[in-house]
Tab-separated table of N, CA, C and O in Angstrom:
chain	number	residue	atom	x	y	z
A	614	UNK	N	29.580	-22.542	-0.676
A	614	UNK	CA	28.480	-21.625	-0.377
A	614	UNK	C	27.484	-21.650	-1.525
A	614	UNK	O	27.717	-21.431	-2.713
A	615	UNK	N	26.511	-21.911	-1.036
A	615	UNK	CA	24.764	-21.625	-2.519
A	615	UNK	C	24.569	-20.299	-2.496
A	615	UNK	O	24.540	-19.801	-1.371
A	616	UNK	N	24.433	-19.615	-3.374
A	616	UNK	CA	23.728	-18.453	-3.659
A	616	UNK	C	22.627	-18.580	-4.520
A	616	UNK	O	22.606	-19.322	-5.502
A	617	UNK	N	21.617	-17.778	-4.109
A	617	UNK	CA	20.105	-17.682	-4.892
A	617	UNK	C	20.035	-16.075	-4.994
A	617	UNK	O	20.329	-15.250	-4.129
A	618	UNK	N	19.442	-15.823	-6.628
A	618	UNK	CA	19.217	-14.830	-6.497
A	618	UNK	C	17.881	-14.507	-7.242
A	618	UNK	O	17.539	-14.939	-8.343
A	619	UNK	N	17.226	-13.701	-6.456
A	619	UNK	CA	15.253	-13.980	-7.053
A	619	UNK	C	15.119	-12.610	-8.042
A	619	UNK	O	15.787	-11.579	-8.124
A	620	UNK	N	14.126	-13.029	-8.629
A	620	UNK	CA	13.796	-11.801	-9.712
A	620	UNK	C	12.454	-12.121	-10.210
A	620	UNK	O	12.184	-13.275	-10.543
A	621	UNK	N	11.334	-10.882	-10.304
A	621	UNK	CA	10.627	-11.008	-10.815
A	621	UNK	C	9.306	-10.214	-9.594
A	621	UNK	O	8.187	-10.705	-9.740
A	622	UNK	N	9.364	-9.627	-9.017
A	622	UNK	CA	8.533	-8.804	-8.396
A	622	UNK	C	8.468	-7.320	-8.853
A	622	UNK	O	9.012	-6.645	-9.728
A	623	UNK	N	7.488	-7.100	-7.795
A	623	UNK	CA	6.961	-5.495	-8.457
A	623	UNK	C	5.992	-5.155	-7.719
A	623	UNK	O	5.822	-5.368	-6.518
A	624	UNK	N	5.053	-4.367	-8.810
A	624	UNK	CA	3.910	-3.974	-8.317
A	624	UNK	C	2.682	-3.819	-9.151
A	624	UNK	O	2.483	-2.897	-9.941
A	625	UNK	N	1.692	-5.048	-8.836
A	625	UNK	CA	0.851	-4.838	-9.712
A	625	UNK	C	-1.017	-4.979	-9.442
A	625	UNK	O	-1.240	-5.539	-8.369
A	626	UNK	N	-1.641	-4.786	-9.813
A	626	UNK	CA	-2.902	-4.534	-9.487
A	626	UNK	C	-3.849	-5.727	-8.944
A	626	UNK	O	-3.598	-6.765	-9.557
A	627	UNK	N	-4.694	-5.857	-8.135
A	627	UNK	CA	-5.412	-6.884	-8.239
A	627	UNK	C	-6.361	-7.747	-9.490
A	627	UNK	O	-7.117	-7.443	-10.412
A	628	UNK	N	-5.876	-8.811	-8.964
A	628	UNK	CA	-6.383	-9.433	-10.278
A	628	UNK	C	-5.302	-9.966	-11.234
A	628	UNK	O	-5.492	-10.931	-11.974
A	629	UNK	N	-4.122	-9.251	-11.166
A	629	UNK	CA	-2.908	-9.094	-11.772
A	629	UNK	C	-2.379	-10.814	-12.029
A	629	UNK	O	-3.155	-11.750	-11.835
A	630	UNK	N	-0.803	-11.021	-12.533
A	630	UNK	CA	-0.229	-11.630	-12.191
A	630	UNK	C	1.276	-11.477	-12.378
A	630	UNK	O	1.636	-10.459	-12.969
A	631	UNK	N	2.037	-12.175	-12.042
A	631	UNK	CA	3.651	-11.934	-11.514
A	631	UNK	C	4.199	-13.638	-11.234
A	631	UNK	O	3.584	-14.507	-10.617
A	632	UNK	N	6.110	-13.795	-12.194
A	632	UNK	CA	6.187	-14.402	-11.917
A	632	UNK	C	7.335	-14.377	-11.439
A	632	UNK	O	8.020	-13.614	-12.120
A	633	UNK	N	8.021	-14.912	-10.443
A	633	UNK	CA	8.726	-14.844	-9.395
A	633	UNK	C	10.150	-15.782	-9.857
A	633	UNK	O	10.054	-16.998	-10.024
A	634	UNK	N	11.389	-15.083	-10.027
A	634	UNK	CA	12.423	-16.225	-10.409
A	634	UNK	C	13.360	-16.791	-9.085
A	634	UNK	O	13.133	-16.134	-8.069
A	635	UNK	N	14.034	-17.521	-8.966
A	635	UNK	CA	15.240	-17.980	-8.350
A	635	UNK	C	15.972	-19.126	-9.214
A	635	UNK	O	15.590	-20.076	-9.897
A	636	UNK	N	17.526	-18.432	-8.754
A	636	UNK	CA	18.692	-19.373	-9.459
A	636	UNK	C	19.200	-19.819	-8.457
A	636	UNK	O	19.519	-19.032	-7.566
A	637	UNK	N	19.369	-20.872	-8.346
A	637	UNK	CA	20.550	-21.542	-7.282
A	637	UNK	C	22.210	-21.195	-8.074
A	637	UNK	O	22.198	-21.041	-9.295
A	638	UNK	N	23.366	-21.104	-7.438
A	638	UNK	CA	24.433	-21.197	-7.884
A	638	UNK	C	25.148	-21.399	-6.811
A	638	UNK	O	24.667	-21.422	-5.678
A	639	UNK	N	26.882	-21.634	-7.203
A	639	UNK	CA	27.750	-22.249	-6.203
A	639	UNK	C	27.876	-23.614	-6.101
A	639	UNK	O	27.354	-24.378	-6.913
A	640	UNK	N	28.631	-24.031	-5.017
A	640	UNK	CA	29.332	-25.204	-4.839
A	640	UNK	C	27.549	-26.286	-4.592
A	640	UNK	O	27.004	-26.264	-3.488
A	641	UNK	N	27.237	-26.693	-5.183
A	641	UNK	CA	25.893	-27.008	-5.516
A	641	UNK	C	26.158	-28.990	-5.620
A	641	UNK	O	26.853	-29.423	-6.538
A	642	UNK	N	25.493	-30.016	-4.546
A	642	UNK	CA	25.762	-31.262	-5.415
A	642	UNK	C	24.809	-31.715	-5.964
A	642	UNK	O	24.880	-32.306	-7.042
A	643	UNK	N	23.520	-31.478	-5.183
A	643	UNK	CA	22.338	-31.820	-4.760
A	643	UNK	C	21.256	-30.767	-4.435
A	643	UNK	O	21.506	-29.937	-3.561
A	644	UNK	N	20.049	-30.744	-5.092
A	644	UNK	CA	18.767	-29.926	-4.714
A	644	UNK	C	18.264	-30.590	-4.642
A	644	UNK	O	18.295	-31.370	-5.593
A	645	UNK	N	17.254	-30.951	-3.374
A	645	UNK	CA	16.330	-31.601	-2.868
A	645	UNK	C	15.043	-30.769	-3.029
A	645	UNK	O	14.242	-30.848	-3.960
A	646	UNK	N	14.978	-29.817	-1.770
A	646	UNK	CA	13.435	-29.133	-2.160
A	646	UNK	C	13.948	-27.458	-2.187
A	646	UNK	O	14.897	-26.988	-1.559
A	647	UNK	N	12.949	-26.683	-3.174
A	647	UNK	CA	13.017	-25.675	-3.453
A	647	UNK	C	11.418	-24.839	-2.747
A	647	UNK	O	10.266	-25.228	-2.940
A	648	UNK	N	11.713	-24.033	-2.197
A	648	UNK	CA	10.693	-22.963	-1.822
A	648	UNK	C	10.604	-21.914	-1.988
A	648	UNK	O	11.621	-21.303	-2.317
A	649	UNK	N	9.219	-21.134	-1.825
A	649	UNK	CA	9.063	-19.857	-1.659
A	649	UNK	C	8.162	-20.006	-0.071
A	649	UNK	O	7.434	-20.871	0.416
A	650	UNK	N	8.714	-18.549	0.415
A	650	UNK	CA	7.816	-18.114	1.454
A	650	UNK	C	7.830	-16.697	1.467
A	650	UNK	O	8.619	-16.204	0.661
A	651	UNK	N	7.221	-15.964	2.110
A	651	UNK	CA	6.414	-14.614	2.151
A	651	UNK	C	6.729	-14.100	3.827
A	651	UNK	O	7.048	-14.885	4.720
A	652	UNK	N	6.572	-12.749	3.987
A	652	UNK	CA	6.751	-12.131	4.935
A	652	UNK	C	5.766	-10.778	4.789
A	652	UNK	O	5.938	-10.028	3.829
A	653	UNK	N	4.888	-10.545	5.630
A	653	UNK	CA	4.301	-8.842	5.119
A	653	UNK	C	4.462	-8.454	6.898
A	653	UNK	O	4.434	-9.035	7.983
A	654	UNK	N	4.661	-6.939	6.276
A	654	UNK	CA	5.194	-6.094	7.725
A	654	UNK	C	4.210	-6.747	8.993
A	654	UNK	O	2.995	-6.924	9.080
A	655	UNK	N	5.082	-6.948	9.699
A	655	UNK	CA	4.073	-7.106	11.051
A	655	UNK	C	4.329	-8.261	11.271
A	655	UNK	O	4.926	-8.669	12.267
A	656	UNK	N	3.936	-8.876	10.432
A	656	UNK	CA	3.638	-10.548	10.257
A	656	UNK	C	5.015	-11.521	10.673
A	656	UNK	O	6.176	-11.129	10.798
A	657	UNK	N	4.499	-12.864	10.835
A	657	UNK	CA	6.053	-13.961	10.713
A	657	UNK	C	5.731	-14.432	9.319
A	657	UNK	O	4.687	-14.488	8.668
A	658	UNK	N	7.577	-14.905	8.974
A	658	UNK	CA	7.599	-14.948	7.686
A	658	UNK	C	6.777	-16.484	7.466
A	658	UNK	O	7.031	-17.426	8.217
A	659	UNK	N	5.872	-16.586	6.460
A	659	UNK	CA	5.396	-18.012	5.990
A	659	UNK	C	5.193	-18.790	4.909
A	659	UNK	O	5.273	-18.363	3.758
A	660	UNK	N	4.912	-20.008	5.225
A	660	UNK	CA	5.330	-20.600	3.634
A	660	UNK	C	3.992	-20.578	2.952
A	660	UNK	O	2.851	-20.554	3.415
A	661	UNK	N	4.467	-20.595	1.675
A	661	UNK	CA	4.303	-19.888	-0.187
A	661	UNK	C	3.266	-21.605	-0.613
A	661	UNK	O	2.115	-22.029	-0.513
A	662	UNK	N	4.539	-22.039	-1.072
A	662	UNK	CA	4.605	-23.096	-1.559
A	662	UNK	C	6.226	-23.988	-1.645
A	662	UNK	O	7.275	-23.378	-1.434
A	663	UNK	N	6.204	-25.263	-1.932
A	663	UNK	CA	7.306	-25.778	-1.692
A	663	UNK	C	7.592	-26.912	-3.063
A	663	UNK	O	6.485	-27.285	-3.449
A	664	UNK	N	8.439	-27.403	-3.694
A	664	UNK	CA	8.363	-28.281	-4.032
A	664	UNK	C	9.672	-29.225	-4.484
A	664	UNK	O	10.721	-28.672	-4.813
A	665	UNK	N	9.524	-30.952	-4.479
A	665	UNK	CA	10.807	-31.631	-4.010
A	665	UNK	C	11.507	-31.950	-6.052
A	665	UNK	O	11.152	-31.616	-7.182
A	666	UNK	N	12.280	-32.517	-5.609
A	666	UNK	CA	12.976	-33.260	-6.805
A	666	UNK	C	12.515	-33.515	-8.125
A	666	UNK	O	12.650	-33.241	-9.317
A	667	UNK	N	11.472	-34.653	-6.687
A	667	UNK	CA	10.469	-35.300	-7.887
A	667	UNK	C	9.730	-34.470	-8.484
A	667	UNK	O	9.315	-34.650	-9.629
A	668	UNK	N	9.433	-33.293	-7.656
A	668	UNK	CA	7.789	-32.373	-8.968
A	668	UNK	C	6.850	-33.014	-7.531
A	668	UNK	O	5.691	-33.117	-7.932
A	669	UNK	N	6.909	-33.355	-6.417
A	669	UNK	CA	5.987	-33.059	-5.365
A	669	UNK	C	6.213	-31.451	-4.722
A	669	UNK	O	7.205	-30.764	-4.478
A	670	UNK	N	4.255	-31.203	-4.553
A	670	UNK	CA	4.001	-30.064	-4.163
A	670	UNK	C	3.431	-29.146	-3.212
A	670	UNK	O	2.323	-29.181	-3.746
A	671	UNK	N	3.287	-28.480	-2.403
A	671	UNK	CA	2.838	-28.081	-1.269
A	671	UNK	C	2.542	-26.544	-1.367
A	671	UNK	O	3.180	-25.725	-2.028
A	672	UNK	N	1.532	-26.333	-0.639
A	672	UNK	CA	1.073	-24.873	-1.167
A	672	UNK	C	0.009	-24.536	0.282
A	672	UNK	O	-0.921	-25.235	0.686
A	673	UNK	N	0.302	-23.795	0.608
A	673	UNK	CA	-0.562	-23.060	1.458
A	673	UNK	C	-1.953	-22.841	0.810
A	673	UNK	O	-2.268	-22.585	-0.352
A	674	UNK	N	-2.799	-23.052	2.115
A	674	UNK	CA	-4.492	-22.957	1.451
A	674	UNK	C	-4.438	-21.611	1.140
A	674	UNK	O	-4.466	-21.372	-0.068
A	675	UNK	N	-4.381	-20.838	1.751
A	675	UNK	CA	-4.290	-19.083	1.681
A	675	UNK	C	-4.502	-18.754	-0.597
A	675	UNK	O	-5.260	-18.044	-1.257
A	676	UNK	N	-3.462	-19.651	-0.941
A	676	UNK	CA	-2.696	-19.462	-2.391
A	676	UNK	C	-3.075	-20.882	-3.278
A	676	UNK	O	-2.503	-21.004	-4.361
A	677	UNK	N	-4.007	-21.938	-2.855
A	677	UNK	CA	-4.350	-23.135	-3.463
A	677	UNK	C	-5.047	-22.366	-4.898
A	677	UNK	O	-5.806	-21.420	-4.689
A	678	UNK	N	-4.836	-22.696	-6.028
A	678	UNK	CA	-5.399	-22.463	-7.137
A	678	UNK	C	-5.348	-21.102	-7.739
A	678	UNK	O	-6.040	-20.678	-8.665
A	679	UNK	N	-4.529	-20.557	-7.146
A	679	UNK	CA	-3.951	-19.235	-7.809
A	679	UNK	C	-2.374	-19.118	-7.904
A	679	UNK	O	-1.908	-18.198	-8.575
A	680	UNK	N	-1.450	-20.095	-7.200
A	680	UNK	CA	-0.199	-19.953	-7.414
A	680	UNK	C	0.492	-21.207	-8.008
A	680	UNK	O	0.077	-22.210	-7.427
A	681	UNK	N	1.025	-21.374	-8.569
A	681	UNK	CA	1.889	-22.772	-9.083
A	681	UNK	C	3.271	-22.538	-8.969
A	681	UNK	O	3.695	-21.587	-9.626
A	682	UNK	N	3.903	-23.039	-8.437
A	682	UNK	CA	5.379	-23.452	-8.105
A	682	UNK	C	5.368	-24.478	-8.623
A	682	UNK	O	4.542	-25.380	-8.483
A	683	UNK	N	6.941	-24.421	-9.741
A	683	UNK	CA	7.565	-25.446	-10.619
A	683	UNK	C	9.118	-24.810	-10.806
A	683	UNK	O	9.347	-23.609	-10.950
A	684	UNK	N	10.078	-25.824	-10.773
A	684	UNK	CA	11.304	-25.924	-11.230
A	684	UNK	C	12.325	-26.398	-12.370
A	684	UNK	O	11.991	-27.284	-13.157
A	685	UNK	N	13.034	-26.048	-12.407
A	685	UNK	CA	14.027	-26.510	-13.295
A	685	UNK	C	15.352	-27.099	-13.380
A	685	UNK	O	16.405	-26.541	-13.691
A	686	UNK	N	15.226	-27.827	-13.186
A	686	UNK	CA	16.464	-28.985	-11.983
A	686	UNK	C	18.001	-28.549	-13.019
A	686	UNK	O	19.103	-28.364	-12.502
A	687	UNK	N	17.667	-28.432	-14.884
A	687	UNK	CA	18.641	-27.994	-14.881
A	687	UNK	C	19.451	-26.914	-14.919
A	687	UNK	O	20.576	-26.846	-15.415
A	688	UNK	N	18.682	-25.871	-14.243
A	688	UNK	CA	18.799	-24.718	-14.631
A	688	UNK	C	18.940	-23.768	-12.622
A	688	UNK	O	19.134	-22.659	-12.126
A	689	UNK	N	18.751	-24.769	-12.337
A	689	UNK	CA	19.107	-24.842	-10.463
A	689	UNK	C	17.817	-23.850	-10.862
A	689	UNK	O	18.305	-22.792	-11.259
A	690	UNK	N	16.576	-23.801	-10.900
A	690	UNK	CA	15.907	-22.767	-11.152
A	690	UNK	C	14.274	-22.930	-10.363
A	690	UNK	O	13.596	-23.941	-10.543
A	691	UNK	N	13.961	-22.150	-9.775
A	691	UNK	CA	13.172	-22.576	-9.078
A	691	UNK	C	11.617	-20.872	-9.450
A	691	UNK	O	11.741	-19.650	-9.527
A	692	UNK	N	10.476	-21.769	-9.554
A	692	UNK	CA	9.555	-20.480	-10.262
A	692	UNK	C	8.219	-20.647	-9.698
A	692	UNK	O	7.567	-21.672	-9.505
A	693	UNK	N	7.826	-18.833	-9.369
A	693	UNK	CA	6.681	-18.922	-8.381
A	693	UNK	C	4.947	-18.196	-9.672
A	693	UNK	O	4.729	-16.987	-9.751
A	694	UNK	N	4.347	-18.900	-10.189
A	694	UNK	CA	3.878	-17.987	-11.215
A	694	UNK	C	2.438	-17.739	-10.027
A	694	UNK	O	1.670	-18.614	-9.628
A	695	UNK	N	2.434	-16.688	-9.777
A	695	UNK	CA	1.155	-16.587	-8.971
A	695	UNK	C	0.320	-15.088	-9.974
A	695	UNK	O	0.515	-14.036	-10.582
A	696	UNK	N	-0.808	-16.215	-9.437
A	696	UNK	CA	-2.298	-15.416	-10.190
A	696	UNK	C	-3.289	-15.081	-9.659
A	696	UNK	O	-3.493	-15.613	-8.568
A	697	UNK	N	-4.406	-14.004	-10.204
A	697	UNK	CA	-5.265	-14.016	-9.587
A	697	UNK	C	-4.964	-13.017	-8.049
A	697	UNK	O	-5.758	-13.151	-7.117
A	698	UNK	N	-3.970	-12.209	-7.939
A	698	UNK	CA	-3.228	-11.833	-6.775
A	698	UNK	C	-4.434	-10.665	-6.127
A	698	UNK	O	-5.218	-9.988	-6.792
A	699	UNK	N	-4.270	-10.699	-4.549
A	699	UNK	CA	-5.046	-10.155	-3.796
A	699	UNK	C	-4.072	-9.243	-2.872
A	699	UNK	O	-2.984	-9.580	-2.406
A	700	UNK	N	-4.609	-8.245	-2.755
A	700	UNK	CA	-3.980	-7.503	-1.675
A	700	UNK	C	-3.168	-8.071	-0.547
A	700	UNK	O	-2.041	-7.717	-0.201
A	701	UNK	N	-3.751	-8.793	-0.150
A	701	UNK	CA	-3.047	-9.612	1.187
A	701	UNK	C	-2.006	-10.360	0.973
A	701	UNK	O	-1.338	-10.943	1.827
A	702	UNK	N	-1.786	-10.348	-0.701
A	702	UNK	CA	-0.606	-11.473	-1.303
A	702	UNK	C	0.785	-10.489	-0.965
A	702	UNK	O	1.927	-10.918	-0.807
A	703	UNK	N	0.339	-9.027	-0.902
A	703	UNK	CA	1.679	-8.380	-0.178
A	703	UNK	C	2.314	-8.912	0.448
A	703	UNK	O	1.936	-9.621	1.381
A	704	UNK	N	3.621	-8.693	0.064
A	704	UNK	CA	4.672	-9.050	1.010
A	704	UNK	C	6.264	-9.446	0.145
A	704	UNK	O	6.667	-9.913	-0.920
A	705	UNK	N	6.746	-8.916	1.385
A	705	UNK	CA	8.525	-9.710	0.529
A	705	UNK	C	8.641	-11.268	0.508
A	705	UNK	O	8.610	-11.962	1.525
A	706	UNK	N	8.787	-11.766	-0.842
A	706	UNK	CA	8.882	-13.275	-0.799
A	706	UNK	C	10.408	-13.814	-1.265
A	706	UNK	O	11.229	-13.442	-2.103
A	707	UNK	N	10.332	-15.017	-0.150
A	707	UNK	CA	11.795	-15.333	-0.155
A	707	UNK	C	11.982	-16.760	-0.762
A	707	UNK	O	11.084	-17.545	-0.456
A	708	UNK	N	12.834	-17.178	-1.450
A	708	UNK	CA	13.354	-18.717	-2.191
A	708	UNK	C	14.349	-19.153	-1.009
A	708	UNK	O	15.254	-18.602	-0.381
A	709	UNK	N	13.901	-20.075	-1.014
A	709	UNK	CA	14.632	-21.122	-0.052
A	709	UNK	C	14.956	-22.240	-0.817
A	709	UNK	O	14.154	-22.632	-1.665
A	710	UNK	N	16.283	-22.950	-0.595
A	710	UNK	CA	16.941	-23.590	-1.222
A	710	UNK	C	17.429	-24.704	-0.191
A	710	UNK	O	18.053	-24.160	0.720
A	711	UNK	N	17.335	-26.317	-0.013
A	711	UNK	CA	17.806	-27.260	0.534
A	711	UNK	C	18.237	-28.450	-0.732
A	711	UNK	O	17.823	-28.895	-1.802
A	712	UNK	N	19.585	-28.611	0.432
A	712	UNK	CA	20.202	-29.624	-0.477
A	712	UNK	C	21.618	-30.475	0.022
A	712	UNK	O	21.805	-30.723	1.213
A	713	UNK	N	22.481	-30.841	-0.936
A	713	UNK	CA	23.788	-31.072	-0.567
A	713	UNK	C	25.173	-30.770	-1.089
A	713	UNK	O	25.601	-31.060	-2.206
A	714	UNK	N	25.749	-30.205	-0.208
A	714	UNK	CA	27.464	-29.602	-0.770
A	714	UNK	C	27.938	-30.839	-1.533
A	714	UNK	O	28.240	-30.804	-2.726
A	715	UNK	N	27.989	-32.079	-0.668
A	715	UNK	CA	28.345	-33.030	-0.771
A	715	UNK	C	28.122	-34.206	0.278
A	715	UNK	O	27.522	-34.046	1.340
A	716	UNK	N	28.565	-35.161	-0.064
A	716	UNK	CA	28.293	-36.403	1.426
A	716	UNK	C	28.370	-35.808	2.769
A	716	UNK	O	29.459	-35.487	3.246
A	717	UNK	N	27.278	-35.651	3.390
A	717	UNK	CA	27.093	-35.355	4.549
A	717	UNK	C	27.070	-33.863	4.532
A	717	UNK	O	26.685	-33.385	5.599
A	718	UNK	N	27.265	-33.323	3.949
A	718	UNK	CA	27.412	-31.442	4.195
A	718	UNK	C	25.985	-30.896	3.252
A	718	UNK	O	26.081	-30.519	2.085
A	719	UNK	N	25.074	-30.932	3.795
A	719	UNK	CA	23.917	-30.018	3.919
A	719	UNK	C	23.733	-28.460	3.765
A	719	UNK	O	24.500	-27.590	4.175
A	720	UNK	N	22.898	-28.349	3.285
A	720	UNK	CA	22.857	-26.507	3.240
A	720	UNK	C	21.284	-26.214	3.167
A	720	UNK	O	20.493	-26.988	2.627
A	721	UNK	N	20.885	-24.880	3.835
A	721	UNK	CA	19.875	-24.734	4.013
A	721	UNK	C	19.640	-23.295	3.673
A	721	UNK	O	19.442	-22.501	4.593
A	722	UNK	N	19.646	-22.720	1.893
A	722	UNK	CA	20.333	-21.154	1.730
A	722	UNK	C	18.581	-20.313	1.180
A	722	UNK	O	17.689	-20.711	0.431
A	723	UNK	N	18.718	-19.311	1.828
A	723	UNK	CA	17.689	-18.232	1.814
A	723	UNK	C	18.645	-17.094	0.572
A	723	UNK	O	19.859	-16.889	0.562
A	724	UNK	N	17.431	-16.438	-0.508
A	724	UNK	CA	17.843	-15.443	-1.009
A	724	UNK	C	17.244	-14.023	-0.847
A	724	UNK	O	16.044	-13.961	-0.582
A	725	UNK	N	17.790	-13.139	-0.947
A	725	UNK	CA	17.577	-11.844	-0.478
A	725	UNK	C	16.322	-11.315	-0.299
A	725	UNK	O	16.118	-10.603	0.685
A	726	UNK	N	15.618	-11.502	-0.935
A	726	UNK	CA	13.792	-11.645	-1.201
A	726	UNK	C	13.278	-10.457	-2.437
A	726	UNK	O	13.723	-9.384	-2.845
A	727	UNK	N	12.556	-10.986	-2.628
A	727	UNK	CA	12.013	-9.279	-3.751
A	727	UNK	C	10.749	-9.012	-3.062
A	727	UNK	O	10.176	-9.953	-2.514
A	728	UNK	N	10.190	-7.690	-3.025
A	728	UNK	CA	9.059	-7.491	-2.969
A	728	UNK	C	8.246	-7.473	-3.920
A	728	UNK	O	8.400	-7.167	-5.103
A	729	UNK	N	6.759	-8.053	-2.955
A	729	UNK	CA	5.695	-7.987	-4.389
A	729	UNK	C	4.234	-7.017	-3.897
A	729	UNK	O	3.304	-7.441	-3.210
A	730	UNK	N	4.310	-6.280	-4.205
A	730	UNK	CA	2.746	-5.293	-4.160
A	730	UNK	C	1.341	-5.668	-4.808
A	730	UNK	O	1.184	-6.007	-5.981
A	731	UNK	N	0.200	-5.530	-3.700
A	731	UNK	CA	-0.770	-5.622	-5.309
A	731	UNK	C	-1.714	-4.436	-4.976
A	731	UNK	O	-2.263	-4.624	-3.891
A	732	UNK	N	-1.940	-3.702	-5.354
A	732	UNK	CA	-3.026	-2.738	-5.045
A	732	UNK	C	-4.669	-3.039	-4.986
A	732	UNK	O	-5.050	-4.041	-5.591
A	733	UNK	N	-5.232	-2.578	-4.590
A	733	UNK	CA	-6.422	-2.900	-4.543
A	733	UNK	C	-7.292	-2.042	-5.451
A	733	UNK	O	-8.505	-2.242	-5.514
């Protein structure tokens, strides 16, 4: 079993910034790609930003040039530093974790989410 556990939300003002942690742990062989995605009431949950092994990166236009997602392969560690934050950046954001137990056994593990506020 992977466990992730995120840290680093709150509540902070526009304009602000906040940086967002996740640890991978557990029976762990392989991390392939690490994510964040977001959820605000009402809404379906959507993706943040994403990024693979190598240090390839993906980011929603919504968050282009205000958020950077980067990891730490040895530290199973995966980090959301977002800036510049806007009201609409509300929402509970979740780390997503893909990878491998081992040969052939796949895992696809979500962590609990933190919330992040920004006031206006």
């Amino acid at each position: 079993q992977v466990h992730l556990v995120e840290s680093g939300g709150g509540l902070v003002q526009a304009g602000g910034s906040l940086r967002l942690s996740c640890a991978a742990s557990g029976s762990i062989f392989d991390i392939n790609v690490m994510g964040w995605y977001r959820q605000a009431p009402g809404k379906q949950r959507e993706l943040v930003a994403t990024v693979t092994r190598r240090a390839s990166t993906n980011y929603a236009d919504s968050v282009k040039g205000r958020f950077t997602i980067s990891r730490d392969n040895a530290k199973k560690t995966v980090y959301l530093q977002m800036n510049s934050l806007k009201p609409e950046d509300t929402a509970v954001y979740y780390c997503n974790v893909q990878g491998a137990q081992g040969p052939g056994r796949g895992y696809d593990s979500w962590g609990q989410g933190t919330q992040v506020t920004v006031s206006a």
